[in-house]
Coordinates of C-alpha atoms and ligand atoms in Angstrom, one line a residue:
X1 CA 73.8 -24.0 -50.4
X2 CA 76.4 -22.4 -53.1
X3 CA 77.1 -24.6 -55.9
X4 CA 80.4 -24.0 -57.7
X5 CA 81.2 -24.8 -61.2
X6 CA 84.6 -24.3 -63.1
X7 CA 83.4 -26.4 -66.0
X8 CA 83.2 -22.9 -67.8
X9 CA 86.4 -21.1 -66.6
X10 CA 89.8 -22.4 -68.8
X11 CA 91.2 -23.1 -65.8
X12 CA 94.6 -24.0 -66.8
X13 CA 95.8 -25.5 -63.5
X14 CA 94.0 -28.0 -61.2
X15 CA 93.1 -26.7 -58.4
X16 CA 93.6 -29.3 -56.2
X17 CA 97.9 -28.3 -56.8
X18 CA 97.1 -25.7 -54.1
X19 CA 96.0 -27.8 -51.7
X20 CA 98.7 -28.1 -49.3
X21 CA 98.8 -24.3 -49.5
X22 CA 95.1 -23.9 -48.5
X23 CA 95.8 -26.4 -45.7
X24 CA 97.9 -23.5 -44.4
X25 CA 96.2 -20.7 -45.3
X26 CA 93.3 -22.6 -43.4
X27 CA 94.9 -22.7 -40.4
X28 CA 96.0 -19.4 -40.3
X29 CA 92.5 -18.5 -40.3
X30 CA 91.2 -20.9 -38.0
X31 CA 94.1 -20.5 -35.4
X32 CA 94.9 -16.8 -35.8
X33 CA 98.0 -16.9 -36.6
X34 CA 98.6 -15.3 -40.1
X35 CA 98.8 -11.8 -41.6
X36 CA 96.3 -9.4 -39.6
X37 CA 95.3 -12.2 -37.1
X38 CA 93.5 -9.7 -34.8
X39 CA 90.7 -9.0 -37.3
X40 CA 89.9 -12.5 -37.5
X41 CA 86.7 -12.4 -35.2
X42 CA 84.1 -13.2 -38.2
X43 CA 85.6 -16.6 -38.0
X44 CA 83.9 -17.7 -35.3
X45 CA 81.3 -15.4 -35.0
X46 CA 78.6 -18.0 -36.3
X47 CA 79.3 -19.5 -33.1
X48 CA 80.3 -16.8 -30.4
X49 CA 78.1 -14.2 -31.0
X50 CA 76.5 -12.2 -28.3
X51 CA 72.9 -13.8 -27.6
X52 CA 71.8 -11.0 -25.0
X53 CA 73.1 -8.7 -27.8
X54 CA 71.3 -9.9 -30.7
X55 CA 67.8 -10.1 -28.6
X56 CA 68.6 -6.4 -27.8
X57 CA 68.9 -5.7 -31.6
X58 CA 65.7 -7.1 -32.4
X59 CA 63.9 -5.7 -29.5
X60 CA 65.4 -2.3 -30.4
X61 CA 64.4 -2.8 -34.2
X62 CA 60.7 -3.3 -33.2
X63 CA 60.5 0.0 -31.1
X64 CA 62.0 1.7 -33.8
X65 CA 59.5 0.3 -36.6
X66 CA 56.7 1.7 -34.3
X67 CA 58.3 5.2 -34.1
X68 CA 59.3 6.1 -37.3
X69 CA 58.4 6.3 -40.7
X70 CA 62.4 7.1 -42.3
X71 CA 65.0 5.3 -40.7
X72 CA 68.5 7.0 -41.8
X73 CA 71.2 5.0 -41.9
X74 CA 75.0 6.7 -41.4
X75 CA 77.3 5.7 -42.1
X76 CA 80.2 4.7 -45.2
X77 CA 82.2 1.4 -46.6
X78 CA 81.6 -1.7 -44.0
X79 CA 79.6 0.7 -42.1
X80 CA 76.7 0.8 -44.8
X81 CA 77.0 -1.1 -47.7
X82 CA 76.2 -4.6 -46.0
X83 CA 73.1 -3.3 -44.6
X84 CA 72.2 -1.8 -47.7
X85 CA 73.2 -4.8 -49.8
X86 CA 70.7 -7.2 -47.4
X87 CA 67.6 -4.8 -47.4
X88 CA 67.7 -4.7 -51.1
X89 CA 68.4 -8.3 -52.1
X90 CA 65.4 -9.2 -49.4
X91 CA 63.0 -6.7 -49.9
X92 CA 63.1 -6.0 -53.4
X93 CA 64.1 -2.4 -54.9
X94 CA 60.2 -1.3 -54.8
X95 CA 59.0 -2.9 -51.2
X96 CA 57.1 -0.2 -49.9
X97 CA 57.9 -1.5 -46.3
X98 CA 57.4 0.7 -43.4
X99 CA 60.1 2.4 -42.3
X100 CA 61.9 3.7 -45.7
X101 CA 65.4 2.9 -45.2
X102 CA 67.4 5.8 -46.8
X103 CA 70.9 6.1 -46.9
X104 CA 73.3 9.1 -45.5
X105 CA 77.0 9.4 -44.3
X106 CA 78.3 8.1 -47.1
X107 CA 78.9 10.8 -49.4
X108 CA 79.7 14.8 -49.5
X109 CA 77.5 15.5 -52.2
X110 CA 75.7 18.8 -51.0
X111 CA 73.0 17.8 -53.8
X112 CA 72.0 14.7 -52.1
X113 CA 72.5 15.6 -49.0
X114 CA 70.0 18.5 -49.1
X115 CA 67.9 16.2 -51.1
X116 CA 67.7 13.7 -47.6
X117 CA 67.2 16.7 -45.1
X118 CA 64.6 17.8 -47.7
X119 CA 62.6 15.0 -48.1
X120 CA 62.7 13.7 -44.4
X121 CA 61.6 17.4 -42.9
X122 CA 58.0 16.7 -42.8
X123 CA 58.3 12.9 -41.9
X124 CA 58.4 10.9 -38.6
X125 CA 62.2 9.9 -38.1
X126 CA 64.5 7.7 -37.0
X127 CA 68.3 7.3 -36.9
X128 CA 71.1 4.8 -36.9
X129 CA 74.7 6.4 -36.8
X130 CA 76.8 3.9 -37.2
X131 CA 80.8 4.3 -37.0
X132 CA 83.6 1.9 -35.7
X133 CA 86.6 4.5 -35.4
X134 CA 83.6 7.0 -34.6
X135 CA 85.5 10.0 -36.7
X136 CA 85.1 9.6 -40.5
X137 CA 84.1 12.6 -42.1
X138 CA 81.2 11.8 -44.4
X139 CA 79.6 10.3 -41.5
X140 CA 80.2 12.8 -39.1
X141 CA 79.6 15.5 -41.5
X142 CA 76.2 14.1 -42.3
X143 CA 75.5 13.1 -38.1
X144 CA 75.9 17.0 -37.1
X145 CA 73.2 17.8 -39.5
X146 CA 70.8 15.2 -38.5
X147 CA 71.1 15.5 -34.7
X148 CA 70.8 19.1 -35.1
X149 CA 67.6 18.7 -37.3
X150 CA 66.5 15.7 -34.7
X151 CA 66.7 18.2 -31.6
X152 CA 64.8 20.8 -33.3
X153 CA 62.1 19.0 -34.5
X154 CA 61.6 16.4 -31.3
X155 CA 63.7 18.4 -28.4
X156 CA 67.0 17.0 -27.1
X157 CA 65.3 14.3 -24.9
X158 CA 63.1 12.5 -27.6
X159 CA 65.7 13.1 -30.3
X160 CA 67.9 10.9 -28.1
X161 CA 65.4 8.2 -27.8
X162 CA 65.5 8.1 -31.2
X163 CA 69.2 8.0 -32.5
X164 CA 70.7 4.7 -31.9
X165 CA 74.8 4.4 -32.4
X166 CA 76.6 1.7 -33.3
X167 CA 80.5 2.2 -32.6
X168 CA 83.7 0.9 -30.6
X169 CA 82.8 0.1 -27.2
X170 CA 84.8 2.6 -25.5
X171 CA 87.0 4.6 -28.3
X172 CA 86.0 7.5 -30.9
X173 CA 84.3 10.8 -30.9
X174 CA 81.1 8.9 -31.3
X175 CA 81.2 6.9 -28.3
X176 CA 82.1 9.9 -26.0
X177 CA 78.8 11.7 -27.8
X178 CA 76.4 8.8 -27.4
X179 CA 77.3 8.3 -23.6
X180 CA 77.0 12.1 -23.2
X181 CA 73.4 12.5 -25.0
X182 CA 72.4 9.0 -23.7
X183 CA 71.9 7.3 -27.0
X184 CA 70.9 3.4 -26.9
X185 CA 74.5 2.3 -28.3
X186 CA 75.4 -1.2 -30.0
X187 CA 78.9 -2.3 -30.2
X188 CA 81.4 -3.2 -32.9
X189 CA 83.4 -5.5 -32.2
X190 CA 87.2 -5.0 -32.1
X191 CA 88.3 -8.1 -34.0
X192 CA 86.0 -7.8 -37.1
X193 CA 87.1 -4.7 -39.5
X194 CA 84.1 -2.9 -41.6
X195 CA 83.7 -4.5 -44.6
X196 CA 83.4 -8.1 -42.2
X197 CA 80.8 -6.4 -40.6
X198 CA 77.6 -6.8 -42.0
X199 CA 76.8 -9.7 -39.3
X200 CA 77.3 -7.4 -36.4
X201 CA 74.9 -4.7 -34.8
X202 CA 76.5 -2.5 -37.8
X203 CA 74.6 -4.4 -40.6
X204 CA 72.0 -6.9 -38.2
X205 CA 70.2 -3.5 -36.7
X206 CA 69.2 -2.2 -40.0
X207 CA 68.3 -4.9 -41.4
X208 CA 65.9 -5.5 -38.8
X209 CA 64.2 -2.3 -39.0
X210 CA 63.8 -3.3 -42.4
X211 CA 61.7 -6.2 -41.4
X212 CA 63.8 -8.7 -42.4
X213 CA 64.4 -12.1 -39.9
X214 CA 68.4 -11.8 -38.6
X215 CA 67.6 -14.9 -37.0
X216 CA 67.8 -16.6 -40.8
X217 CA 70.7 -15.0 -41.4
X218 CA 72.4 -16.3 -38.6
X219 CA 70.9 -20.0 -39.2
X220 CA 72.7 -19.4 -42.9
X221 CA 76.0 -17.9 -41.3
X222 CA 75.8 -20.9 -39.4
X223 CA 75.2 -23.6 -42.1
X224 CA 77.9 -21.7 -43.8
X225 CA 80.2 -22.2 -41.1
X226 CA 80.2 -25.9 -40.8
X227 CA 80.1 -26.3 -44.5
X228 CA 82.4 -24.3 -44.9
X229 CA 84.9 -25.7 -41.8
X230 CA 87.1 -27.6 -43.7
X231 CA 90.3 -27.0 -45.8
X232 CA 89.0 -30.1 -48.6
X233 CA 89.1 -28.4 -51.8
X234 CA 86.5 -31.1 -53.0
X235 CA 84.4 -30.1 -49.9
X236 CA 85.0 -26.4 -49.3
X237 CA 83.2 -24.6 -52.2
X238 CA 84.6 -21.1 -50.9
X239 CA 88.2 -22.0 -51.2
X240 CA 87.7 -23.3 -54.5
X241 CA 86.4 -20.5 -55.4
X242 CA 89.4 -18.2 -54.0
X243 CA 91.7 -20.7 -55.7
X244 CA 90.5 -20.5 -58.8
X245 CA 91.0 -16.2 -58.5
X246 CA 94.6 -17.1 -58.2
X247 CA 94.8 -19.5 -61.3
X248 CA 92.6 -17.0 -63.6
X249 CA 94.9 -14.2 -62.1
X250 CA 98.2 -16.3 -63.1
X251 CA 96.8 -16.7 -67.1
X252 CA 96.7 -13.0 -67.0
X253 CA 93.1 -12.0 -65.7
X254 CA 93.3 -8.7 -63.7
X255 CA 89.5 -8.0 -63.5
X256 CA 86.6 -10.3 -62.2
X257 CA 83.4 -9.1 -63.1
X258 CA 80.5 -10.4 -60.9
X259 CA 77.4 -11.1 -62.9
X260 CA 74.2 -10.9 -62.0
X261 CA 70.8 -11.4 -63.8
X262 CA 68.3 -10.1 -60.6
X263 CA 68.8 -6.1 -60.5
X264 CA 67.8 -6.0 -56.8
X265 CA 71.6 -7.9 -56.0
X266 CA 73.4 -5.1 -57.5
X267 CA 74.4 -3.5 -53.9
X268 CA 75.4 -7.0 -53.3
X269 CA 77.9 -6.8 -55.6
X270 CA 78.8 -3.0 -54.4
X271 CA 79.8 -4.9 -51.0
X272 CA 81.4 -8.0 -52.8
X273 CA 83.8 -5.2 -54.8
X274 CA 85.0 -3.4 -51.0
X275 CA 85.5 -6.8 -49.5
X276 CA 87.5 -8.0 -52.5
X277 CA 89.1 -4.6 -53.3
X278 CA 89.6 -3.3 -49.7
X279 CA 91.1 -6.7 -48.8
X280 CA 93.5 -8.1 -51.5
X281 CA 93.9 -4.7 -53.5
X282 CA 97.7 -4.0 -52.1
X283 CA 101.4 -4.8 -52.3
X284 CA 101.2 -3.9 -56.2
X285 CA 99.0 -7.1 -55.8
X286 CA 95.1 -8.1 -56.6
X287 CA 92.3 -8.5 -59.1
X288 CA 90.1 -5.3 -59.6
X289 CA 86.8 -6.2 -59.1
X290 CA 83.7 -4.9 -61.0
X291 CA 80.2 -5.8 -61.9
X292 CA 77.4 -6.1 -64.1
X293 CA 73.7 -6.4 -64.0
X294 CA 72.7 -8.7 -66.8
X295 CA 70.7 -8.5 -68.9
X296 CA 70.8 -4.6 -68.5
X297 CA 74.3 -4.6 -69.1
X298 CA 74.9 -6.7 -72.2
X299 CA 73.4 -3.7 -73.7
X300 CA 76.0 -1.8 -72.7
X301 CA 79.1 -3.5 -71.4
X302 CA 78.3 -6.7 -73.2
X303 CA 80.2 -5.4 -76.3
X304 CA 83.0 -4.7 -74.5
X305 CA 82.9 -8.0 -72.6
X306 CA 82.4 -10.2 -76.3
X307 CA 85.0 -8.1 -78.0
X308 CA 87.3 -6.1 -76.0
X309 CA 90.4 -6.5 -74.6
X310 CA 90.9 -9.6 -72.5
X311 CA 91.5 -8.9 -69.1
X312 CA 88.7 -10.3 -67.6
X313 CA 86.9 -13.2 -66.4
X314 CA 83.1 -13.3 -65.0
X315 CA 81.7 -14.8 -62.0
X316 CA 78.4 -15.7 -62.7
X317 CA 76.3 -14.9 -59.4
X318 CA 72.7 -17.0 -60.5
X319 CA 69.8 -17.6 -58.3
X320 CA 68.0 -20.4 -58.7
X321 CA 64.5 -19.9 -57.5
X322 CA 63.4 -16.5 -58.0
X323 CA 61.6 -14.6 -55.0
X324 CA 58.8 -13.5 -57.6
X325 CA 57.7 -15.1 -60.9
X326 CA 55.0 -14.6 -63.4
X327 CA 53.7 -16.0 -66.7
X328 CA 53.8 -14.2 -69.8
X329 CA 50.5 -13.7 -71.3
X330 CA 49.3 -14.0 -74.7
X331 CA 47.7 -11.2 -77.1
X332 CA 45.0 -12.5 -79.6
X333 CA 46.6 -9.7 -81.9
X334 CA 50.3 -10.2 -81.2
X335 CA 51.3 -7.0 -82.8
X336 CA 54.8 -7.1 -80.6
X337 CA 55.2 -11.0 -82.2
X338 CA 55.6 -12.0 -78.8
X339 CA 53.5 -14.4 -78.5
X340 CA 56.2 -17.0 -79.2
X341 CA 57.0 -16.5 -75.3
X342 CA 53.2 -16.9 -74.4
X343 CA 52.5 -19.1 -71.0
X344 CA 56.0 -18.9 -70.3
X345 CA 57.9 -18.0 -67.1
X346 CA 59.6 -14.9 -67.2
X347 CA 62.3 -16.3 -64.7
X348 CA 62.4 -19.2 -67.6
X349 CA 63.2 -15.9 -70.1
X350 CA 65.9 -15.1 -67.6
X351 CA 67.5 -18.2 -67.4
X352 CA 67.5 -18.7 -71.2
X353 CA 69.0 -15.2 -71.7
X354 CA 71.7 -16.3 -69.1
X355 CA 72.6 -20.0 -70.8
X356 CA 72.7 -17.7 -74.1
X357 CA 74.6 -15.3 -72.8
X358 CA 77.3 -17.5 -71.3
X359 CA 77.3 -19.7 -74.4
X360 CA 78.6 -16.5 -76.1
X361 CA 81.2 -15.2 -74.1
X362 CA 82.8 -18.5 -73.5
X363 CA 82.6 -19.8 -76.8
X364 CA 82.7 -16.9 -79.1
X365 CA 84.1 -14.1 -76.8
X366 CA 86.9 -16.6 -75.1
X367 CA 85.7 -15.1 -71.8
X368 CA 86.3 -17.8 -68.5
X369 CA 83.1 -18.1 -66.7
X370 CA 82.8 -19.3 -63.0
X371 CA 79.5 -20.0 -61.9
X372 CA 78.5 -20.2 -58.1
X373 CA 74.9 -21.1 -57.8
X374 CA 72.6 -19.8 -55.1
X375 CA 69.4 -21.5 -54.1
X376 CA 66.9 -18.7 -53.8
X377 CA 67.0 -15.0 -52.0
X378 CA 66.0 -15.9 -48.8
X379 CA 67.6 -14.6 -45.4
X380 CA 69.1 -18.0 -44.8
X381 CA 70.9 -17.8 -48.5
X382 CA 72.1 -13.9 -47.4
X383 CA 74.1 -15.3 -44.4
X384 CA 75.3 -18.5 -46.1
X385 CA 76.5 -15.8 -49.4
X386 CA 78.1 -13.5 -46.5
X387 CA 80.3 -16.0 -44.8
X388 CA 81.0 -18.0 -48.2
X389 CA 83.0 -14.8 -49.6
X390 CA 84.6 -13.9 -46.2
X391 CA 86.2 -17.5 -46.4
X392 CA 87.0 -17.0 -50.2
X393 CA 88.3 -13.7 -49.5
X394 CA 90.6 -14.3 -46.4
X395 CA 91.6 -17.6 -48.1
X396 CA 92.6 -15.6 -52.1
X397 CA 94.3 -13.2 -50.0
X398 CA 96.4 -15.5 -48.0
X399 CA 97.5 -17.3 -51.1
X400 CA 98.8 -14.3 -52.0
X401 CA 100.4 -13.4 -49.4
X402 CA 98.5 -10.2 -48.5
X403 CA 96.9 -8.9 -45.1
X404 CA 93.1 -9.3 -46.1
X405 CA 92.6 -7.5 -42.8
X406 CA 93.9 -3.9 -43.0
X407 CA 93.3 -0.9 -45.4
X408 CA 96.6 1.2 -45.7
X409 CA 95.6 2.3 -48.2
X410 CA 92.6 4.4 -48.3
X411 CA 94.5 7.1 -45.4
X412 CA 96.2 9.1 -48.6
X413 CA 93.1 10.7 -49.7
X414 CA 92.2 11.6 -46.2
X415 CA 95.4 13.2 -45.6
X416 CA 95.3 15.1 -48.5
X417 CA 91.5 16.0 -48.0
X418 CA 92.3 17.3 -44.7
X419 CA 94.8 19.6 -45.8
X420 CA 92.8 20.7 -47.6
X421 CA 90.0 21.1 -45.6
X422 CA 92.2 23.0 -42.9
X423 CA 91.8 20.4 -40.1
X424 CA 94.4 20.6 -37.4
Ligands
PA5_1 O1 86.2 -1.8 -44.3 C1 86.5 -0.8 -43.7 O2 87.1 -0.8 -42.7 C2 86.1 0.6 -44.2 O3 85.3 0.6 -45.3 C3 85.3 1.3 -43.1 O4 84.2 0.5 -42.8 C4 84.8 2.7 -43.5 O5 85.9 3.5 -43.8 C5 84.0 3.3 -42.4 O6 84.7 3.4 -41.2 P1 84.1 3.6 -39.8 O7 83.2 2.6 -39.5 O8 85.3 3.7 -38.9 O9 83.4 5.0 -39.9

């Protein structure tokens, strides 16, 4: 379901010269027994996950679709961006679907935050706190105020019929709340970190309060699975992919842009950068990974891209069959001089834009382009996407010789913060 082609990207090695490599970096993954081998639970999940579970999510999502017109999620990182990433690939940017999903627990702006508990006061609500260690700070920061305002506005016991939580199954300061206030609670599992986590409760609960069919998702995870169960370089599309990182990164490209041309995929490519970043970014080692939204962006970044300096290399993210398309109508007076696009497809306009676009920047800007293809922006294409960069990501990191598993790095700021802060 993802087509990948290199014909574009310079590559100056053949990828096949890593082969034996991936053979071992595949069985790492598949028999737990490389770097961070206790976080490898989104292997098999595809295959292992918790039926009576996932019935419970989507029996739980339909109550809470009755009940509420907002439905907060909280939560930050893995807890939140593959949720968010889903609901707005699926349902479009301007849905108008009932419940509004809005977004909290991931930030200390006092500005937006007062902007939620604003704009929710008057409204019928809903929330999901969602947490694995159950004690980060923007989370827990934003929870207080929410289950405060819940239990004034519906009383203690209906405020606990509506909060769900979504944490460890026995560990964290949001476990020991949820059992004390009797919160319905979903579990996280202990071998998948965050940003692996959008196909758990964490990500699938959401997502079905959003409307969307998790049963799709699965069937793609799935599909995505036994495509994708092989070490074949010729067969795997997802180690290609990763391999192909490691050659671009060896003629000297520290930055992989992901490129986009549908604006309603650019929170995918918010989660894309923390698994990529979160995973491989260490050691000294790793490729920074940014984004664009195109053709927004080649009004802006494209300069740069064309002419600038050349660190980079793009990783064309293209859709096949749009979710939407419309003709372009004509104008009897054509004072615009548009009518030379008359009775086309704008999706046609898009796709012309793109082959331009990439025409330039390989040719004229020198720029390596990999393309991965996706069929359309279905559910099924979501879960297929999810699992294909997990495999790329666990394999590019293994070839490196990193932990794709563990996040070190991201405790300085929070030591430093909580000095700061005056936390014991
Ligand atoms: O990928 C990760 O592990 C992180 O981004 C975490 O998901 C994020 O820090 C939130 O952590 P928690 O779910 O423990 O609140």
């Amino acid at each position: 379901m993802i087509k990948i082609n290199m014909e574009h990207a310079f590559l100056q090695e053949d990828i096949h010269a890593y082969q034996s490599q991936v053979d071992t970096c595949h069985e790492y993954l598949m028999k737990k027994t490389g770097k961070g081998n206790d976080y490898v639970g989104w292997v098999e999940w595809p295959n292992a996950y918790d039926r009576e579970e996932f019935s419970r999510i989507k029996k739980t999502a339909a109550d809470l679709r009755e009940k509420c017109e907002v439905f907060i999620v909280c939560g930050i990182g893995g807890s939140y961006l593959g949720a968010r990433a889903a609901i707005e690939m699926l349902n479009g940017l301007y849905a108008n679907t009932k419940p509004e999903i809005i977004f909290m627990g991931n930030t200390f702006s006092s500005t937006y935050i007062s902007h939620v508990m604003k704009y929710i006061k008057d409204k019928e609500v809903c929330v999901n706190v969602i947490s694995k260690s159950g004690t980060t700070t923007e989370t827990a920061l934003a929870f207080r105020l929410l289950k405060q305002f819940m239990e004034e506005k519906y009383g203690k016991e209906e405020a606990a019929k509506r909060i769900v939580a979504t944490t460890d199954k026995a560990r964290g300061t949001l476990k020991t709340i949820a059992d004390k206030e009797h919160y319905e609670t979903f579990v996280i599992p202990d071998d998948i970190g965050g940003r692996y986590s959008v196909i758990t409760p964490v990500g699938l609960l959401p997502i079905a309060v959003a409307g969307i069919d998790i049963d799709a998702i699965m069937t793609g995870l799935k599909k995505a699975y036994d495509d994708m169960n092989t070490a074949d370089l010729d067969a795997n599309p997802a180690y290609a992919y990763a391999v192909c990182r490691r050659i671009l990164q060896n003629q000297g490209k520290d930055a992989e842009m992901l490129v986009s041309y549908e604006p309603s995929m650019a929170m995918v490519a918010e989660w894309w950068k923390q698994l990529f970043g979160e995973s491989e970014g260490k050691e000294g080692k790793g490729i920074l990974p940014c984004s664009a939204n195109f053709s927004t962006d080649l009004h802006s970044l494209g300069q740069f891209i064309q002419e600038g300096k050349k660190v980079l290399y793009e990783t064309l993210l293209l859709v096949e069959k749009p979710m939407e398309d419309m003709e372009f109508p004509s104008d009897a007076a054509n004072e615009d001089g548009m009518n030379y696009l008359a009775g086309k497809s704008i999706d046609w306009v898009n796709k012309m834009a793109c082959q331009g676009t990439l025409e330039a920047h390989e040719v004229t800007g020198n720029v390596p382009n990999l393309i991965l293809t996706l069929p359309d922006m279905s559910a099924e294409t979501f879960g297929y996407m999810c699992y294909f960069f997990f495999r790329a990501c666990g394999m590019t990191c293994y070839l490196l010789d990193i932990n794709p598993f563990n996040q070190p790095g991201v405790e300085v700021y929070k030591k430093n913060m909580f000095r700061l802060l005056g936390k014991e």
